[in-house]
Structures are given as C-alpha cells and as structure tokens.
Amino acid sequence: MQKVLISGASVAGPVLAYWLRQYGFRPTVVERTSAGRHGLGGHAVDLFAAAVEITARMGLADRIHEARTRTRWLSMERYGKPPVDVDLDKLSAGLSDQHVEILRGELTSILYDATRAGVDYRFGDSIASLHDDGDGVDVTFEQAPPERFDLVIGADGMHSTVRRLVFGPEQQFRRPLGGYLGVYSLPNSFGLDNRMLTHLSVDRLVGVYGVHQTGQARATFLFRTKEELGDDHRDKERQKQLLRDQFRGHGWKVPQLLEHLDAADDFYFDSITQITLEDWHRGRVALVGDAGFCPGPAVGGGTSLAVVSAYVLAGELAAARSDLLSGLRNYQRQVRDVVQQSRRIGPKLMRSIIPASPTAVRLTPAATAVLIRLPERVQRFVWARSGFGKVLSSVQLPDYRDLVRTP
Ligand SMILES: Cc1cc2nc3c(=O)[nH]c(=O)nc-3n(C[C@H](O)[C@H](O)[C@H](O)COP(=O)(O)OP(=O)(O)OC[C@H]3O[C@@H](n4cnc5c(N)ncnc54)[C@H](O)[C@@H]3O)c2cc1C
C-alpha cells in the first residue's frame, strides 16, 4: 500500500485522507495542535456548491447541515443612521443546496470523526525535515521517529511548514490585499442568539455574533491600512496592541468588545493575504488548500477550495496509481482554473465588505436589503453570477467512484 503523509488536520487534510483511504492508500496525518485542542473554536466558514456536493459524497450532508451556524438576522449599523436588518434565511432559502455556513472547528471535528478509524492521526507533532530522493521521501518529525513515505502533502494552511521546507520562505509567495482580520471569543453579554451585529465605517467593519455551540459570542474586526503592519503571525501580544491602536476612538460597541481582548485565548489576527505560488508540487511533495493557494482568509472561499482541491488530488493520485508524479501533474492541471478564478474574487470581495468610501458605507446595507427581497429565482440568478457562485458552480467535479477500493 502506498504511504502518504499529510501535514495538517483541519479541512483539506482530513478530506484528502478520507478519499485516499477510499482508494486504497495508507494516509498518515500529522497535526501540530494537540489532540485536546483539535477541532475547538474557529470562525464561521462557508461551503459552496461543489464543496457541499463533495461532503455529501462523503455521507456527511446531514451532520454538516445539523452543525450549521444559526445566524438568521444580520443587522447593519452605521454612525448616525438607523440599523438595516437583513433576514438571512430569506437570502439562503433559495440557495440552501449551494451554501452552508459552519464553524471551522465543527467542520474539522466532523471530518476527523469520518476518517479517524482508517487514518493514522498524530497530534502535537510537526514535520521537521524532508528529503526526497526520487523514489520516496524521508521525513523527520519534531517528536516522532523518522519515517519514509511515497508522498508528502502539505495541508498545513497559509503559513505552511511543508511549503517553507520545499518551496522556500513564505515572503516570496505572499500577495497582501491591504486588509487585516482579527477574531476572538468573548462572553455573549449582548444577548445575541441568532443575530449578527455589524458596524460599517470607512475602511472598517466590526461584527459580533452568538455561537450556539459554546454559548459565547465572537467578535470580528476587518480593516484596511495603506501600509503593511508587519507580518509576525505568532506574536499575539503585539497583534492585540495593533488591533487596539487601529480601533482607538471607534464608537459603537467597539470599546466593550475590546475589553475582552486581553482575556481571549483564541485570538486570531492576520493580514488578508493570498498565496500566489504557481506550481503546487515538486517531486514527491505537493500542497493543497490554503498551503498551496490561500485566496485570502474570509474573502476568497478558501474552505470550499480546500475541500475541492483535496478531493481532486486524491482522485488524480488514485487514477494515476502506478505513476504518482503524473497524478500530481494532473491534479495541478485540474485545479488551476478554479484557483486562478478564486484569486480574482478576494480583492473584489474585500472592497465590497470593507467599505472604502462614505458612499460605500451608505450603499452596502441598501444593496443587501434589496437582494433578499428578490424572488428566489432571481436570487439564484444573482448568485450564479456573483464571485463564489460563478466560480464554484462552474467546477465540474470529476467522478472517481470507479476507483474506490475499500467499502
Ligand atoms: C478569521 C478567518 C475567517 C475566515 N472566514 C472564512 C469564510 O467566511 N469563508 C471561508 O470559506 N473561509 C474562511 N476562512 C478561510 C478558511 O478558514 C480556510 O480557507 C480553510 O480553513 C483552509 O483549510 P486548510 O485545511 O487548507 O487550512 P487550515 O484550515 O488553515 O488548516 C491548517 C492545519 O494545519 C495545521 N498546521 C499548521 N502548521 C502545521 C505544522 N507545521 N505541522 C502540522 N500541522 C500544522 C494547523 O493547526 C491546521 O489544523 C477564514 C479564515 C480565517 C482565519
């Protein structure tokens, strides 16, 4: 049995492991997070069209539907204007087969449960070095003893270790879109149940929503800057200070939200950056999901792209079986178009969700409110022409069912 090592057990990693196992490979997944913290928390992410279809083919449609976020109302507020309320159920009624919003941690747990029986998961460890000699890859780990694999796949996210070890430093592949994103949990003192409150101002979007699974709330800060603020994604204290500095003097509920920043142990802060690598494999090592082509956190449909690319990678490896390297080439050919299209969405979506001018602050709520009043068929029409809808509805999922070996 061919042995495949996957680094990362969030979205792309477990989807890849699931399908590789179906096709008779032996997947091992190494995940840096400890088993105790795996699948906890995380922000709301989206599964669109093709990704919804793939999770259904994995038999997970009901579980994912059950775990979806229950945010029904979106309240958009601005300085000096009455709030505009949008009924998200109306917006998604016509699209429910094409879109599910779910917390990333919930999705990760569901994917892990679906794969844990047949996959060797190793938590609390990381790849330390890789040596590809053409016939296999010798891997050393930070904790476990060295081991040899037929292939190594980096599914370890935007700041991928596999990419750094094999393709080089992240700096050369970054394309910052000029925005930043901060997210953390806090007590649900606003009594938010199924409502998300947002506040729009020029170059700033702040949101807070209730998380029914934990009883807490989650605050989201998106902002645009003219210059980069520095990119050390591990220095949490410095990042908290940057966030405070950016929102100093901001009104609305921001001072109350920031009161909980110090105590937040799940604080996430990063620049909204794309990874623009053009080749996603080198020898027997390849990248999938955000590690290979992050389209920008929160603005590029990265979760769906992670699911679709992992599914295609597994299928192409199975189809090529005796010639894994040609499987990697075929994978790259298959996903190139959707990756390139999703790269074009991020900058546009960032412009539309973080208003860039007083006019945009004025028009955004009105445009959203109009959309939900449209009949379902018209909503579908608009969806099919919108960024994500267009890109992910146009993906023709290859059918690899004939290649399944295990029941
Ligand atoms: C705040 C925020 C909001 C977002 N909102 C949305 C949204 O609304 N819609 C959407 O579709 N997407 C959204 N995204 C993007 C989405 O989360 C990613 O595109 C998606 O999770 C990518 O999945 P992945 O499996 O490729 O990588 P990731 O989910 O980043 O997972 C990488 C995994 O690798 C592990 N890892 C990292 N380094 C190592 C290592 N050295 N060794 C072993 N394991 C390692 C990590 O612990 C993690 O488990 C958002 C992202 C963020 C940060």
XYZ file of C-alpha atoms in Angstrom, residues 29-399:
371
model
C -1.890 12.825 9.187
C 0.428 14.856 11.410
C -1.186 17.859 13.144
C 0.629 20.436 15.220
C -2.336 21.090 17.538
C -2.652 18.733 20.484
C -5.487 16.186 20.404
C -7.195 18.045 23.276
C -7.449 21.319 21.349
C -8.118 19.897 17.903
C -11.466 20.971 16.418
C -12.113 23.597 19.079
C -13.361 27.063 18.228
C -12.682 28.653 14.885
C -14.512 31.189 12.811
C -17.552 30.737 10.587
C -16.582 29.408 7.152
C -18.553 28.605 4.020
C -19.064 25.510 1.956
C -20.284 26.436 -1.503
C -21.761 24.331 -4.307
C -19.067 21.813 -5.320
C -17.766 21.525 -1.734
C -21.304 20.826 -0.465
C -21.550 18.082 -3.080
C -18.228 16.504 -2.028
C -19.166 16.385 1.664
C -22.470 14.786 0.605
C -20.493 12.135 -1.336
C -18.646 11.519 1.959
C -22.019 10.817 3.608
C -21.757 13.939 5.788
C -24.603 16.085 4.453
C -26.884 15.596 7.476
C -24.176 16.143 10.081
C -22.949 19.274 8.380
C -26.454 20.621 7.954
C -27.160 19.976 11.648
C -23.964 21.774 12.710
C -24.523 24.855 10.539
C -24.473 28.252 12.221
C -27.943 29.509 13.026
C -27.402 33.195 12.359
C -30.704 34.415 10.980
C -30.544 38.183 11.265
C -27.815 40.460 10.031
C -28.042 43.929 11.494
C -26.032 46.598 9.703
C -25.331 49.766 11.644
C -23.569 52.999 10.756
C -22.898 56.248 12.568
C -25.978 58.455 12.546
C -28.246 56.086 10.622
C -30.946 53.609 11.698
C -29.865 49.923 11.543
C -30.800 47.894 8.475
C -31.912 44.334 9.323
C -31.499 41.547 6.772
C -33.234 38.171 7.130
C -30.503 35.728 6.095
C -32.951 32.802 5.977
C -34.701 34.540 3.105
C -31.405 35.067 1.403
C -30.346 31.441 1.767
C -33.771 29.834 1.215
C -33.233 29.688 -2.498
C -29.602 28.643 -2.156
C -29.608 26.138 0.711
C -28.374 23.323 -1.532
C -25.481 25.530 -2.624
C -24.227 27.019 0.621
C -23.687 26.030 4.270
C -22.107 28.266 6.897
C -20.408 26.292 9.676
C -17.740 26.947 12.317
C -14.383 25.722 11.104
C -13.860 23.768 14.341
C -17.170 21.955 13.879
C -16.314 21.091 10.300
C -12.880 19.850 11.363
C -14.425 17.626 14.071
C -16.947 16.147 11.641
C -14.230 15.428 9.085
C -11.980 13.916 11.753
C -14.789 11.647 13.028
C -15.426 10.482 9.483
C -11.783 9.471 8.975
C -10.290 8.545 12.362
C -10.995 4.809 12.034
C -8.910 4.290 8.913
C -6.303 7.018 9.188
C -3.222 7.237 11.405
C -3.601 10.669 13.092
C -0.625 12.010 15.052
C -1.387 15.116 17.095
C 1.038 17.519 18.735
C 3.780 16.986 16.172
C 5.173 18.594 13.042
C 7.447 17.709 10.151
C 10.993 18.928 10.873
C 12.743 17.996 7.594
C 12.035 16.353 4.245
C 14.413 14.611 1.873
C 13.007 13.483 -1.477
C 15.427 11.067 -3.212
C 13.182 10.458 -6.224
C 11.830 7.098 -5.024
C 10.356 8.269 -1.726
C 10.547 10.977 0.933
C 12.481 10.586 4.187
C 10.783 12.625 6.894
C 11.967 13.642 10.334
C 9.492 14.909 12.908
C 9.813 17.192 15.908
C 8.609 14.335 18.154
C 8.139 11.002 16.356
C 10.998 8.891 14.923
C 11.929 9.356 11.226
C 9.898 7.541 8.595
C 9.792 7.114 4.806
C 6.700 7.876 2.686
C 5.796 7.582 -1.001
C 4.374 11.119 -0.998
C 4.129 14.096 1.378
C 1.278 16.592 1.104
C 1.214 19.984 2.848
C -2.330 20.760 4.014
C -0.950 22.934 6.782
C -2.549 26.255 5.920
C -1.465 29.716 4.881
C 1.787 29.589 6.884
C 2.621 26.061 5.697
C 5.752 24.377 7.025
C 5.877 21.946 4.090
C 5.846 24.878 1.664
C 8.657 26.593 3.539
C 10.784 23.430 3.641
C 10.348 22.529 -0.029
C 9.424 25.696 -1.956
C 11.130 28.377 0.151
C 10.234 31.246 2.501
C 6.638 32.460 2.570
C 7.655 36.042 1.815
C 8.152 35.323 -1.900
C 4.638 33.885 -2.319
C 2.611 36.488 -0.373
C 0.232 38.890 -2.036
C -1.231 41.133 0.692
C -4.627 42.575 -0.221
C -4.233 45.570 2.103
C -6.551 44.381 4.853
C -6.337 42.737 8.279
C -8.576 40.420 10.188
C -8.906 39.942 13.959
C -11.255 37.390 15.574
C -11.791 36.218 19.162
C -14.405 34.798 21.511
C -15.965 36.714 24.379
C -18.922 36.342 26.761
C -22.243 36.805 24.969
C -23.126 39.890 27.001
C -25.105 41.394 24.103
C -27.643 38.546 24.344
C -27.041 37.600 20.712
C -28.864 34.468 19.767
C -29.424 34.177 16.047
C -28.361 37.726 15.207
C -25.104 39.151 13.914
C -24.500 42.823 14.602
C -22.181 44.692 12.272
C -20.946 48.246 12.115
C -19.695 49.785 8.885
C -17.460 52.810 8.554
C -14.822 53.838 6.048
C -12.082 51.154 5.956
C -13.596 49.358 8.978
C -16.088 46.533 9.505
C -16.768 45.223 13.013
C -19.105 42.307 13.688
C -20.244 40.261 16.663
C -22.378 37.126 16.597
C -23.557 34.447 19.022
C -22.142 30.915 18.822
C -24.894 28.489 19.777
C -22.487 25.589 20.358
C -20.492 27.378 23.084
C -22.941 29.974 24.414
C -20.259 32.600 23.755
C -20.055 35.359 21.162
C -17.366 36.014 18.597
C -16.057 39.420 17.588
C -14.656 40.055 14.115
C -12.642 43.116 13.126
C -11.788 43.773 9.491
C -9.845 46.857 8.481
C -7.806 48.290 5.670
C -4.423 50.009 6.002
C -2.272 51.827 3.456
C 0.888 50.111 4.673
C 1.650 46.656 5.992
C 1.771 46.428 9.772
C 4.454 43.710 9.923
C 3.769 40.068 9.449
C 4.754 38.091 12.529
C 1.687 35.898 12.774
C 2.821 34.397 16.099
C 3.291 37.493 18.301
C -0.182 37.667 19.849
C 0.520 40.479 22.334
C 1.848 42.781 19.623
C -1.155 41.948 17.438
C -3.608 42.738 20.235
C -1.939 46.114 20.623
C -2.151 46.727 16.853
C -5.860 45.993 16.923
C -6.404 48.367 19.856
C -4.425 51.085 18.062
C -6.424 50.677 14.873
C -9.758 50.969 16.686
C -8.815 53.674 19.206
C -11.631 56.226 19.325
C -14.014 53.974 17.394
C -17.524 54.204 18.770
C -20.416 51.744 18.589
C -19.801 48.617 20.719
C -16.087 48.517 19.976
C -14.881 49.663 23.452
C -16.981 46.891 25.076
C -15.672 44.308 22.629
C -12.069 45.362 23.196
C -12.477 44.984 26.978
C -12.380 41.216 26.412
C -9.357 41.213 24.134
C -6.754 40.593 26.850
C -8.599 37.558 28.163
C -9.149 35.980 24.736
C -7.195 32.723 24.407
C -8.370 32.002 20.848
C -7.331 35.371 19.409
C -6.587 35.179 15.684
C -5.015 38.058 13.787
C -3.504 38.076 10.332
C -3.188 40.120 7.207
C -5.615 39.283 4.430
C -3.066 37.783 2.120
C -3.113 35.452 -0.825
C -0.568 32.737 -1.544
C 0.330 33.037 -5.202
C 2.501 30.014 -5.877
C 2.137 28.818 -9.479
C 3.262 25.198 -9.017
C 1.865 23.086 -6.219
C 4.125 20.103 -6.427
C 7.830 19.485 -6.506
C 8.972 15.895 -6.891
C 7.040 13.801 -4.389
C 5.838 16.735 -2.294
C 2.651 18.716 -3.040
C 0.463 21.377 -1.475
C -3.312 21.505 -1.126
C -5.836 24.041 0.278
C -4.560 27.260 1.868
C -0.988 25.909 1.936
C -0.876 25.989 -1.858
C -3.290 28.723 -2.854
C -4.865 30.596 0.049
C -7.215 33.053 -1.704
C -7.276 35.356 1.366
C -8.843 34.475 4.744
C -12.536 35.448 4.909
C -12.665 36.859 1.376
C -11.889 34.072 -1.077
C -13.946 30.942 -0.377
C -10.810 29.180 0.933
C -12.729 26.439 2.730
C -14.527 25.313 -0.404
C -11.309 25.484 -2.348
C -9.633 23.312 0.308
C -12.386 20.668 0.019
C -12.471 20.668 -3.787
C -8.682 20.587 -4.221
C -8.263 17.752 -1.684
C -10.946 15.702 -3.428
C -9.332 16.204 -6.834
C -5.823 15.485 -5.536
C -6.900 12.148 -4.037
C -8.805 11.203 -7.201
C -5.943 12.037 -9.544
C -3.460 10.084 -7.414
C -5.792 7.095 -7.488
C -6.277 7.413 -11.246
C -2.510 7.528 -11.809
C -1.773 4.894 -9.130
C 1.474 3.429 -10.523
C 2.746 6.858 -11.590
C 2.102 9.173 -8.656
C 4.065 12.032 -10.172
C 1.778 12.179 -13.180
C -1.131 12.132 -10.693
C 0.315 15.271 -9.094
C 0.652 16.933 -12.501
C -2.935 16.066 -13.400
C -4.134 17.434 -10.037
C -2.400 20.705 -10.754
C -3.939 20.890 -14.222
C -7.423 20.139 -12.865
C -7.444 22.777 -10.122
C -5.521 25.564 -11.837
C -8.570 27.249 -13.298
C -10.610 27.361 -10.088
C -7.551 28.549 -8.125
C -6.925 31.381 -10.557
C -10.560 32.422 -10.568
C -10.775 32.431 -6.792
C -7.694 34.662 -6.656
C -9.649 37.272 -8.553
C -12.558 37.177 -6.067
C -10.622 38.101 -2.912
C -9.673 41.682 -3.807
C -13.203 42.401 -5.108
C -14.931 40.917 -2.096
C -12.630 42.737 0.287
C -13.532 46.002 -1.446
C -17.229 45.275 -1.049
C -17.266 44.044 2.564
C -14.924 46.703 3.992
C -16.418 49.945 2.656
C -13.757 52.120 1.051
C -15.705 55.399 0.954
C -18.647 57.202 2.582
C -20.737 56.266 -0.486
C -19.961 52.578 0.021
C -20.912 52.875 3.711
C -24.225 54.358 2.587
C -24.990 51.879 -0.208
C -23.885 48.487 1.165
C -26.840 47.910 3.544
C -29.344 49.048 0.931
C -27.912 46.684 -1.702
C -28.021 43.725 0.697
C -31.580 44.521 1.772
C -32.691 44.674 -1.866
C -31.130 41.292 -2.620
C -33.231 39.441 -0.044
C -36.439 40.948 -1.349
C -35.806 39.449 -4.765
C -37.744 36.291 -5.679
C -35.829 33.047 -5.163
C -35.261 32.505 -8.863
C -33.770 35.942 -9.219
C -31.587 35.358 -6.154
C -30.302 32.197 -7.829
C -29.586 34.175 -10.960
C -27.636 36.799 -8.982
C -25.792 34.039 -7.078
C -24.808 32.266 -10.279
C -23.201 35.478 -11.479
C -21.602 36.505 -8.195
C -17.955 35.657 -7.471
C -18.191 32.460 -5.435
C -21.343 31.248 -7.122
C -19.836 31.623 -10.538
C -16.501 30.033 -9.672
C -17.723 27.123 -7.585
C -20.857 26.360 -9.557
C -18.739 26.139 -12.677
C -16.470 23.415 -11.226
C -17.256 20.156 -12.985
C -16.428 17.640 -10.275
C -14.644 14.633 -11.734
C -16.244 11.323 -10.786
